[in-house]
Amino acid sequence: MNTKKRARVLVAGGGGFIGGHLIKYLKKQGYEKIRAVDIKPLSEWQQLDSKVENISLDLKDKNNCIEAVKGIDEVYNLAADMGGIGFIENNKASCMLSVLINTHLLLAAKNNKVKRFFFASSACVYAADKQTETQNKGLKESDAYPAMAEDGYGWEKLFSERMCRHFAEDFGLKTRVARFHNVYGPFGDYNTGREKAPAALTRKIIAAEKTKKKEIEIWGDGEQTRSFMYIDDCVKGIDLIMHSNIKEPVNLGSEEMVSINQLVEILEKIAKITVKRKYLLNAPKGVRGRSSDNTLLRKYLSWEPSISLKRGMSKLYQWIKQVEK
Ligand code: NAD
């Protein structure tokens, strides 16, 4: 019998983008006992599967974490108050308050003898001075130190990573930490103020198509570089890392680095239009260059995200187009 299928799972942040996809993925893997918890009322969850146990709770609260973790074998902590660069630059305190979620979930997991604990960290933990050039050759895990993480959001992630490490060392809790690099795909925020570049640009291209204005706004000069990981690679990577023996934080991202201007070109091809670019040089733009170095991930798993940006962006485009109809 597949023991994985017997595990009782908690997906914290199950009403969000990655959480919703993870629930779908875990169900396909054969997990039958899934509890999803999110602060949002059920009516606002990105995806709601009525066959799993869905609960609306604020996981910053210690007692709510105890309730959420009761009877659970595996905790996936994807709950955080977060968004794209426009959100995290303007909500640093709120982002840092997510530390309460991870702290109380870790404590509840330790006391409840949870078997495995996954924490969703971020490329925002990486030190600013390693990301000053557009030609970034990929951030290695060691590039997080000496620390100068993204203000607010990144520091919370770095602190919570270390707390996971010490819960493993001091209490024997099996913690697993992945540093996600820009995840995108259907069912993510695209027009709430929390959206990231792939969804925001796709929305703008679709609007340009509709209005025939054929001009889009781009934050910064468009030469800043990033890598983007399609959601299917993300949830598979979470599963692999969670059930691996990797005891240190590891990158989970794509090595396909593009500039924002190149991302717009990909979208132009998908939508079969050409748009004029209007550059907003004073808008939030984040670091100059960022990509993932997957050497460690490949070494541990002989696997890495492989869905091309072209393929993933077509899926995102189709989804937003259909929702916007
Ligand atoms: P999301 O905003 O769609 O999902 C996060 C969910 O957490 C939301 O549904 C939110 O309501 C919930 N939440 C917030 N505060 C809560 C609380 N106090 N109690 C319970 N639930 C709460 O974001 P996502 O893209 O699905 O991200 C999931 C995780 O991955 C987050 O930890 C995020 O920081 C991390 N991450 C995401 C990306 C990315 O590109 N999407 C990149 C790096 C790291």
XYZ file of N, CA, C and O and ligand atoms in Angstrom, residues 13 15-18 38-40 46 57-60 78-82 101 120-122 153 157 180 182-183 196, ligand 1:
156
model
N -2.992 28.117 3.582
C -3.015 28.998 2.410
C -3.670 28.276 1.237
O -3.414 28.595 0.073
N -6.520 28.450 0.062
C -7.424 29.266 -0.750
C -6.668 30.139 -1.743
O -7.265 30.869 -2.532
N -5.345 30.051 -1.703
C -4.534 30.894 -2.579
C -4.162 30.199 -3.874
O -4.625 29.087 -4.167
N -3.312 30.850 -4.637
C -2.911 30.380 -5.965
C -2.194 29.020 -5.896
O -2.689 28.006 -6.401
N -1.026 28.986 -5.236
C -0.246 27.745 -5.232
C -0.963 26.683 -4.395
O -1.017 25.505 -4.776
N -7.436 28.730 5.131
C -7.063 30.043 4.594
C -7.833 31.114 5.370
O -8.947 30.862 5.824
N -7.249 32.287 5.466
C -7.914 33.380 6.198
C -9.135 33.912 5.440
O -10.073 34.449 6.023
N -9.131 33.746 4.124
C -10.221 34.312 3.317
C -11.500 33.510 3.519
O -11.439 32.296 3.740
N -9.367 30.943 -4.482
C -9.104 30.905 -5.938
C -9.679 29.641 -6.548
O -10.188 29.658 -7.662
N -9.730 30.242 8.602
C -9.129 30.567 9.907
C -7.945 31.507 9.704
O -7.233 31.384 8.698
N -7.722 32.377 10.689
C -6.527 33.220 10.650
C -5.384 32.467 11.331
O -5.391 32.282 12.551
N -4.406 32.055 10.546
C -3.313 31.240 11.098
C -2.236 32.075 11.787
O -1.242 31.526 12.250
N -2.437 33.374 11.905
C -1.528 34.154 12.759
C -1.819 33.829 14.225
O -1.002 34.032 15.094
N 1.867 27.381 2.981
C 1.883 28.312 1.841
C 1.137 29.597 2.191
O 0.876 30.422 1.305
N 0.784 29.748 3.461
C -0.002 30.925 3.857
C 0.918 32.103 4.133
O 1.860 32.002 4.913
N 0.655 33.212 3.486
C 1.430 34.436 3.717
C 0.653 35.602 3.137
O -0.095 35.442 2.168
N 0.854 36.764 3.751
C 0.247 37.975 3.204
C 1.247 38.524 2.199
O 2.275 39.079 2.589
N 0.996 38.314 0.933
C 2.024 38.650 -0.062
C 1.425 39.029 -1.403
O 0.229 38.945 -1.614
N 2.402 33.251 11.402
C 1.812 32.028 10.832
C 2.812 30.880 10.952
O 2.505 29.808 11.474
N 7.192 27.473 2.387
C 7.380 28.132 1.092
C 8.179 29.406 1.299
O 7.643 30.426 1.718
N 9.474 29.333 0.999
C 10.300 30.536 1.060
C 10.366 31.159 -0.341
O 9.591 30.766 -1.229
N 11.276 32.081 -0.520
C 11.228 32.883 -1.740
C 12.624 33.320 -2.183
O 13.547 33.457 -1.354
N 9.221 41.617 3.321
C 8.853 40.263 2.881
C 10.049 39.278 2.907
O 9.955 38.170 3.432
N 10.895 35.860 5.317
C 11.140 34.519 4.767
C 12.465 33.964 5.300
O 12.551 32.799 5.644
N 10.991 29.573 -3.736
C 10.308 29.695 -5.032
C 10.823 30.930 -5.772
O 11.009 31.995 -5.184
N 9.406 33.284 -8.632
C 8.276 33.741 -9.472
C 7.419 32.635 -10.086
O 7.691 32.159 -11.185
N 6.365 32.290 -9.403
C 5.476 31.232 -9.896
C 4.299 31.887 -10.632
O 3.779 32.910 -10.186
N 1.739 39.544 -10.090
C 3.146 39.678 -10.476
C 3.235 39.919 -11.971
O 2.241 39.831 -12.688
P -1.448 33.669 -2.524
O -1.550 35.060 -1.980
O -2.298 33.314 -3.687
O -1.679 32.590 -1.387
C -1.373 32.816 -0.028
C -2.625 32.513 0.746
O -2.342 32.678 2.145
C -3.767 33.493 0.423
O -4.907 32.794 -0.034
C -4.029 34.196 1.734
O -5.399 34.489 1.966
C -3.508 33.186 2.740
N -3.223 33.813 4.020
C -2.630 35.024 4.229
N -2.597 35.286 5.542
C -3.174 34.223 6.165
C -3.454 33.941 7.516
N -3.135 34.809 8.500
N -4.067 32.773 7.814
C -4.423 31.898 6.832
N -4.192 32.127 5.529
C -3.556 33.282 5.201
O 0.099 33.451 -2.862
P 0.806 32.227 -3.583
O 1.409 32.753 -4.808
O -0.103 31.059 -3.631
O 1.998 31.956 -2.553
C 2.026 30.856 -1.667
C 3.308 30.883 -0.861
O 4.435 30.841 -1.745
C 3.493 32.127 -0.007
O 4.136 31.784 1.195
C 4.425 32.989 -0.820
O 5.159 33.890 -0.036
C 5.297 31.924 -1.454
N 5.932 32.398 -2.693
C 5.195 32.609 -3.809
C 5.800 33.041 -4.971
C 5.016 33.294 -6.235
O 5.602 33.676 -7.239
N 3.704 33.093 -6.255
C 7.184 33.281 -4.990
C 7.905 33.066 -3.840
C 7.282 32.603 -2.692
